Short mmCIF file of C-alpha atoms in Angstrom, two decimals:
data_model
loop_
_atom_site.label_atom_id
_atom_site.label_comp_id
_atom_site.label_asym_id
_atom_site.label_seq_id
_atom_site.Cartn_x
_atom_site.Cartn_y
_atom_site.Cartn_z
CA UNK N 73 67.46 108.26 153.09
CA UNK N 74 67.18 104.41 153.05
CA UNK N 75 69.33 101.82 152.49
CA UNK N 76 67.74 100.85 148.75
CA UNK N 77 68.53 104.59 148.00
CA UNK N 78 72.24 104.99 149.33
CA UNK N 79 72.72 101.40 147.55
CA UNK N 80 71.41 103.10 144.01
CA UNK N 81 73.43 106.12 145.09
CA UNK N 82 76.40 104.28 145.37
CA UNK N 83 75.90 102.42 142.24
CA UNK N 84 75.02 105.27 139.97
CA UNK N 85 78.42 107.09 142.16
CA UNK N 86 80.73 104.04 140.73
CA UNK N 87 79.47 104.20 137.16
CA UNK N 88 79.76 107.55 136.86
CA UNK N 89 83.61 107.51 138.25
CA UNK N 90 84.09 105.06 135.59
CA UNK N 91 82.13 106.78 133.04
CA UNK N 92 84.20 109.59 133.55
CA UNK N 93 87.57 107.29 133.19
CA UNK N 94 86.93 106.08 130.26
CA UNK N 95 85.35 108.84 129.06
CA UNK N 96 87.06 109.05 125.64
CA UNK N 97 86.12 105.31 124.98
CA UNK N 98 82.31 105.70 126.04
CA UNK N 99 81.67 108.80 123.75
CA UNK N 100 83.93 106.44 120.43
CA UNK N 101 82.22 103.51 121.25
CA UNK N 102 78.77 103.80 119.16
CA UNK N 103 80.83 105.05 116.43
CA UNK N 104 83.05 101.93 116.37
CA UNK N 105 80.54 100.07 116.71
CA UNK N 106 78.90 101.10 113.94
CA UNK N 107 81.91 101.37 111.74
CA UNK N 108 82.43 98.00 112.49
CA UNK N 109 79.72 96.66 111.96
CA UNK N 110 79.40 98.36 108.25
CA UNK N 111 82.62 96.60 107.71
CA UNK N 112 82.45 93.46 108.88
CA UNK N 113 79.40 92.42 107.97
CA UNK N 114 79.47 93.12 104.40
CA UNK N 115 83.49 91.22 103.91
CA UNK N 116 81.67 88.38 106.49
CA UNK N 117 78.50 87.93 104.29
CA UNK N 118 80.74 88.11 101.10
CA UNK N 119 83.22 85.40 102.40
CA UNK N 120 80.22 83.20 103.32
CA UNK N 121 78.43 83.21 100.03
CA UNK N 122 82.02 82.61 98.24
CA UNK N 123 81.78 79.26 99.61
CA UNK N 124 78.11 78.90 98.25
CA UNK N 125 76.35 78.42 94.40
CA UNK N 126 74.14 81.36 94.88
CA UNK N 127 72.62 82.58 91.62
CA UNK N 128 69.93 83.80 89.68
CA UNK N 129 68.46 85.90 92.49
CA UNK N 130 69.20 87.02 96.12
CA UNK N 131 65.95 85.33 96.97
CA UNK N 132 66.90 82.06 95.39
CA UNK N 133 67.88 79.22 97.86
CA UNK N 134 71.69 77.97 97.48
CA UNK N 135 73.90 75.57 99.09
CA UNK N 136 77.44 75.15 100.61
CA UNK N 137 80.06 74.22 98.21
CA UNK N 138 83.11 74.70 100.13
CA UNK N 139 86.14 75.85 97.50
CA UNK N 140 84.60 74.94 94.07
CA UNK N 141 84.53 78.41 93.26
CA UNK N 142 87.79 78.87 94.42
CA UNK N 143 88.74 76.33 92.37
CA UNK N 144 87.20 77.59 89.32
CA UNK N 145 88.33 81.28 89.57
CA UNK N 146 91.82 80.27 89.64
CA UNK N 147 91.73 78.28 86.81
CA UNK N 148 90.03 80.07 84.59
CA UNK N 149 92.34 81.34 82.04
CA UNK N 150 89.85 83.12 79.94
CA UNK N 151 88.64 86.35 81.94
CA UNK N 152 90.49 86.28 85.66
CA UNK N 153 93.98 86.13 84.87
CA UNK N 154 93.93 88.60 81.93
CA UNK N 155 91.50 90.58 84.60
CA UNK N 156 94.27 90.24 87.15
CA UNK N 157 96.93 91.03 84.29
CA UNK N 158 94.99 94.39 83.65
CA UNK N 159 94.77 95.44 87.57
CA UNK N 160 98.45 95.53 88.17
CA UNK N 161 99.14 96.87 84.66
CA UNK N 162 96.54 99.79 85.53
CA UNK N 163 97.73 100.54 88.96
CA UNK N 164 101.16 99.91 88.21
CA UNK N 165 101.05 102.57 85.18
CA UNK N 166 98.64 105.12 87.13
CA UNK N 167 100.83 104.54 89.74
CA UNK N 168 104.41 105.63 88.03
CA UNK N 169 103.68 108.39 86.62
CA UNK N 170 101.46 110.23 89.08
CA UNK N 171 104.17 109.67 91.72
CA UNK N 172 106.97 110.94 89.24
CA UNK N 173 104.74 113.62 87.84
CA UNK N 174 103.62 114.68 91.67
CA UNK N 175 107.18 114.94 92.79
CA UNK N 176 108.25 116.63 90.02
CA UNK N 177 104.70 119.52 90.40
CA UNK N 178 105.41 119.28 94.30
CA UNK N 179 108.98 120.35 93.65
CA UNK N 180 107.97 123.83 91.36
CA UNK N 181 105.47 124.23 93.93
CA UNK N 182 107.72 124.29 97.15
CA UNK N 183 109.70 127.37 96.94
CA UNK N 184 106.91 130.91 97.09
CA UNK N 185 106.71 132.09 93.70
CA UNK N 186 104.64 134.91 91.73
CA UNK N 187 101.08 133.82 91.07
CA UNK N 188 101.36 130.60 93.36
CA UNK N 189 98.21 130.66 95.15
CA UNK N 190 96.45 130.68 91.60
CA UNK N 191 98.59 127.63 89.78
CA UNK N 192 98.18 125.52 93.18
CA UNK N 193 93.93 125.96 92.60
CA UNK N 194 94.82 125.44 88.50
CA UNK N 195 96.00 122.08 89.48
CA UNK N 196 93.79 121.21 91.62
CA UNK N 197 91.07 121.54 89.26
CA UNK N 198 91.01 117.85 87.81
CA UNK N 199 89.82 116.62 91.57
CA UNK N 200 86.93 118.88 91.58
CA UNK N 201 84.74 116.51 88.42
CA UNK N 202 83.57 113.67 89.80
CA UNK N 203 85.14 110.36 87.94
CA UNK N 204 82.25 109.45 86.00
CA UNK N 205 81.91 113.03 84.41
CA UNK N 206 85.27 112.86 83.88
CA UNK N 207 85.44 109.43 82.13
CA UNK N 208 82.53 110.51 79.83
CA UNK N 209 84.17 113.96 79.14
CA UNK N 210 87.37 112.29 77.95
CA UNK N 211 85.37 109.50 75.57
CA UNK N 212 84.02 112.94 73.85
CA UNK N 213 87.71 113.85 73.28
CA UNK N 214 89.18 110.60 72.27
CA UNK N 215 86.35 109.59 70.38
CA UNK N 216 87.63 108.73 67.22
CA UNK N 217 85.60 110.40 63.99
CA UNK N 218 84.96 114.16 66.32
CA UNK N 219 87.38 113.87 68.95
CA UNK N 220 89.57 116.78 69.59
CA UNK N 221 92.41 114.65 70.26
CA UNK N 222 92.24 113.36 66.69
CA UNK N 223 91.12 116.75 65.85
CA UNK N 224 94.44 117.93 66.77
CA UNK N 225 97.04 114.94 65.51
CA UNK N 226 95.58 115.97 62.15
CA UNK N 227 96.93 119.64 62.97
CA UNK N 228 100.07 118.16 63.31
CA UNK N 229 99.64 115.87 60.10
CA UNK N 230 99.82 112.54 62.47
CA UNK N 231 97.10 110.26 61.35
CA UNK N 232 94.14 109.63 63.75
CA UNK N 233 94.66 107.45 66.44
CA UNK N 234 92.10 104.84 67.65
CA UNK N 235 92.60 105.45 71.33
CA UNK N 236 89.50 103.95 73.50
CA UNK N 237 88.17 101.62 70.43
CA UNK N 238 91.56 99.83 70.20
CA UNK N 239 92.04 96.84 72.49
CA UNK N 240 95.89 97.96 72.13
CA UNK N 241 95.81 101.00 73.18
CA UNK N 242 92.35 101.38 75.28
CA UNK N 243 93.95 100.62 78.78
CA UNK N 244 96.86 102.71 78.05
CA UNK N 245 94.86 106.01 77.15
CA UNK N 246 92.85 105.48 80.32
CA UNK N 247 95.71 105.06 82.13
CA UNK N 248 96.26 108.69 80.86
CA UNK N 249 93.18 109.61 81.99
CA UNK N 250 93.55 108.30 85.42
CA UNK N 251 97.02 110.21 85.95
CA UNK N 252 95.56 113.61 84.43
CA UNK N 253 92.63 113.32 87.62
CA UNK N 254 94.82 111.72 90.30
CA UNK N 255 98.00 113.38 89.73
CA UNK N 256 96.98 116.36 92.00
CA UNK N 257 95.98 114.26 95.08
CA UNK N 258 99.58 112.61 94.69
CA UNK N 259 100.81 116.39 94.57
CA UNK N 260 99.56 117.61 97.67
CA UNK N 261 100.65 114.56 99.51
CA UNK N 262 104.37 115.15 98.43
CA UNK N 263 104.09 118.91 99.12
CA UNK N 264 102.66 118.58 102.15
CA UNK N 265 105.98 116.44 103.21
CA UNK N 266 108.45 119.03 101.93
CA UNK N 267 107.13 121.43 103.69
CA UNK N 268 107.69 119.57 106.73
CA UNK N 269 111.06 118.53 106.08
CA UNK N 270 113.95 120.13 107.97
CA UNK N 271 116.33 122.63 106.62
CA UNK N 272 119.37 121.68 107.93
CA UNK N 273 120.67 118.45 105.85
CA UNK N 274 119.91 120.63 102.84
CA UNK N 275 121.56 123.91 104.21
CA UNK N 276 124.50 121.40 104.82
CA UNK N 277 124.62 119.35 101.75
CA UNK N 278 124.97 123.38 100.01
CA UNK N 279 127.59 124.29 102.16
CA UNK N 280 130.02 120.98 101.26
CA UNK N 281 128.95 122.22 97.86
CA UNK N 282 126.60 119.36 96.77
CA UNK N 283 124.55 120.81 93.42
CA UNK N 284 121.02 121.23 93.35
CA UNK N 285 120.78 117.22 91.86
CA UNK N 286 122.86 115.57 94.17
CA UNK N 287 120.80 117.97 97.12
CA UNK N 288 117.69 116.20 95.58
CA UNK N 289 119.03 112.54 94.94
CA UNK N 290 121.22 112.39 98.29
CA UNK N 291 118.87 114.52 100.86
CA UNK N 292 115.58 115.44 100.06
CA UNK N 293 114.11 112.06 98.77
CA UNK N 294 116.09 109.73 100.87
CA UNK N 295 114.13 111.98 104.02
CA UNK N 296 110.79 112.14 101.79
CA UNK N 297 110.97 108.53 101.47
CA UNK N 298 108.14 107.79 103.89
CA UNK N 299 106.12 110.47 102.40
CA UNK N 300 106.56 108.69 99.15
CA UNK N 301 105.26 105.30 100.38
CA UNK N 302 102.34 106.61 101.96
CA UNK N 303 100.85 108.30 98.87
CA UNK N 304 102.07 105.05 96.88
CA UNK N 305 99.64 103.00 99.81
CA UNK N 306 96.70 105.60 99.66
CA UNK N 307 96.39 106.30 95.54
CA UNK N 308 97.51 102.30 94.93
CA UNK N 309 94.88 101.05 97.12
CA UNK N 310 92.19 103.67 95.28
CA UNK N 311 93.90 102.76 91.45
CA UNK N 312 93.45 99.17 92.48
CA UNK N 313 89.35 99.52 93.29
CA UNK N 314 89.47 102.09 89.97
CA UNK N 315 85.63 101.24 88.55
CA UNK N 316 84.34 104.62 87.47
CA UNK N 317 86.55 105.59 84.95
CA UNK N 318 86.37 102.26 82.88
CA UNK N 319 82.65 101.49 83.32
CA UNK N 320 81.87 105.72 81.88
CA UNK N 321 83.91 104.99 79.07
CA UNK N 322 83.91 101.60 77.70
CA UNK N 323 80.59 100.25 79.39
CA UNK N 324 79.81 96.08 80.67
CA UNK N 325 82.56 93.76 80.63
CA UNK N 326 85.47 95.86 79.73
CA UNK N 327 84.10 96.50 76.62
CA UNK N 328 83.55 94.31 73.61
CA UNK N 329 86.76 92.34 74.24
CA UNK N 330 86.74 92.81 77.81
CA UNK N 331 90.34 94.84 76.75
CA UNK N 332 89.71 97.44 79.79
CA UNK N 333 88.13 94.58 82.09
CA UNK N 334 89.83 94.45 85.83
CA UNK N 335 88.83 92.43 88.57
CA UNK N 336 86.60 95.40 89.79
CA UNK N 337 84.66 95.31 86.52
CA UNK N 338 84.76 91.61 86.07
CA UNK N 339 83.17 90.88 89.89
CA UNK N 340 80.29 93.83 88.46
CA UNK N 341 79.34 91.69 85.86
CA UNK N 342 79.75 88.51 87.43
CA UNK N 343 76.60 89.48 90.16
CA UNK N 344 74.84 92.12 88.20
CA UNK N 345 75.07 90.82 84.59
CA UNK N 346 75.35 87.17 85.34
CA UNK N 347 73.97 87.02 88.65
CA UNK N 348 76.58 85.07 89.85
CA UNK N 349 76.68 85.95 93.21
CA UNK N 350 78.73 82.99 94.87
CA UNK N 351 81.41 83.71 91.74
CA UNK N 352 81.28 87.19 91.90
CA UNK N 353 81.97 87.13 95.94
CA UNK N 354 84.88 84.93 95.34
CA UNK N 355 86.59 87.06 93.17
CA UNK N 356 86.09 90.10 95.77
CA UNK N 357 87.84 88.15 98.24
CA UNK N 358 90.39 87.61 96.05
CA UNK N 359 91.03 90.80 95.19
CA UNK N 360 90.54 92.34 98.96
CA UNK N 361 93.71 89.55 99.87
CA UNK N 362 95.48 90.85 97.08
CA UNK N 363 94.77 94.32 98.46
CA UNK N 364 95.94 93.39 101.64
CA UNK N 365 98.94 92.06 101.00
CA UNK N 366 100.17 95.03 98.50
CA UNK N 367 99.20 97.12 102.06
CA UNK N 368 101.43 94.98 104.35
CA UNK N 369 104.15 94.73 101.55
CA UNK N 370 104.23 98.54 101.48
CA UNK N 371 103.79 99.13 105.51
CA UNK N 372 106.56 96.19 105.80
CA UNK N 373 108.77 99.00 103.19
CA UNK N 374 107.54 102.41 105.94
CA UNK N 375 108.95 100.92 108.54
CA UNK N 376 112.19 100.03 107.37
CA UNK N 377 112.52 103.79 105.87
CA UNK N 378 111.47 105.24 109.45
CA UNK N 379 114.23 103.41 111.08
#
């Protein structure tokens, strides 16, 4: 063998010892890569043309404006703060009662009961539609001259209700809507950390004769805690992004008064009603900080519990 050969021997001999070292790096890596690179160029590209006055067409040449649209998001007064104002009202509402309502299903479902296989797939039902079937089957129901939800009030002699054509009470019925879906997600999350917690404080708590409240206030949520936060982080961060939903049943901007209209909806129309693009790409990064932060508020909250 000659010397070129041992030399490529020896070379293909070391990168194949290191191959083999890092081994569970070299196999991740083109799948990293690309995940990464779906990520960051999009947010990179969006951030860039936040600083720009690109309009009117992808094509169309713009130029660098630094923080004028900055500056005019965050004063306008007329459609981002009352955007803004719906967001948290949305996720904070979707987000109360499908934790409540998921502890509370979670807690019937934890203990084996008659028929329980069959009521866990009932529940789960709602997850199977996708949202924009969803949205459109519930503007059938609420809809307010042959809905079945008026339909029924009258049954009860309680005079119709307006219920998606109101700007008072629009939000709040898809709201509704949202917690009748996403409930079940919530559900499994919180039943999937019962069944993991451990016997013993409970066992205990029943022996110094603590009732079945004071067994659920004192020991099972204080050591569910964590549990709790992390469904809060994964169904807040989706209730935040929520665009489905309000686009299926009240259409462009909100609707006529923009009275469902949240930041997600607002940034839609900005690039692909108004072609705003610069605008619309400032009030994404916007909203991705504000998503950020309610994530490190939140993981900031985990850790404290897990210690």
């Amino acid at each position: 063998m000659s010397s070129a050969a041992r030399r490529d021997l020896g070379t293909w001999g070391r990168y194949s010892r290191w191959v083999n070292k890092h081994r569970k790096w070299v196999f991740a890596a083109p799948a990293m890569i690309f995940i990464a690179l779906l990520l960051i160029f999009p947010l990179v590209w969006t951030l860039y043309l936040s600083f720009t006055n690109s309009k009117g067409s992808v094509r169309a040449p713009f130029d660098f404006i630094g923080f004028e649209n900055y500056v005019k998001v965050l004063t306008d007064t007329e459609r981002f703060w009352p955007a803004v104002g719906r967001t948290v009202y949305f996720t904070g509402g979707a987000l109360l009662f499908e934790v409540i309502l998921g502890i509370a299903i979670a807690l019937m479902l934890w203990k084996p009961f008659r028929g329980e296989k069959l009521v866990r797939v009932a529940i789960l039902l709602p997850l199977v539609a996708t949202p924009v079937a969803i949205g459109m089957m519930w503007r059938l129901i609420f809809e307010p001259n042959i809905g079945f939800a008026n339909e029924m009030l009258s049954w009860l002699g309680i005079p119709a209700q307006p219920w998606l054509s109101s700007p008072d009470t629009a939000l709040s019925t898809l709201i509704f809507v949202d917690v009748w879906q996403w409930t079940p997600m919530v559900t499994l999350i919180i039943l999937a950390g019962l069944t993991a917690l451990p016997e013993e404080p409970d066992e205990a708590a029943r022996v110094d004769g603590a009732n079945w409240w004071q067994r659920l206030w004192y020991v099972t949520l204080p050591l569910l805690a964590p549990t709790i936060i992390a469904a809060v982080i994964l169904r807040g961060i989706d209730a935040l992004k929520t665009f489905d939903i309000l686009y299926a049943t009240k259409g462009k901007g909100g609707g006529s008064f923009h009275e469902v209209e949240t930041l997600n909806t607002y940034a839609y129309g900005l690039s692909f009603d108004y072609n705003r693009y610069g605008q619309a790409s400032t009030v994404l990064i916007l909203f991705f900080l504000m998503i950020i932060g309610l994530i490190w508020i939140l993981s900031l909250r985990k850790k404290a519990l897990n210690k």
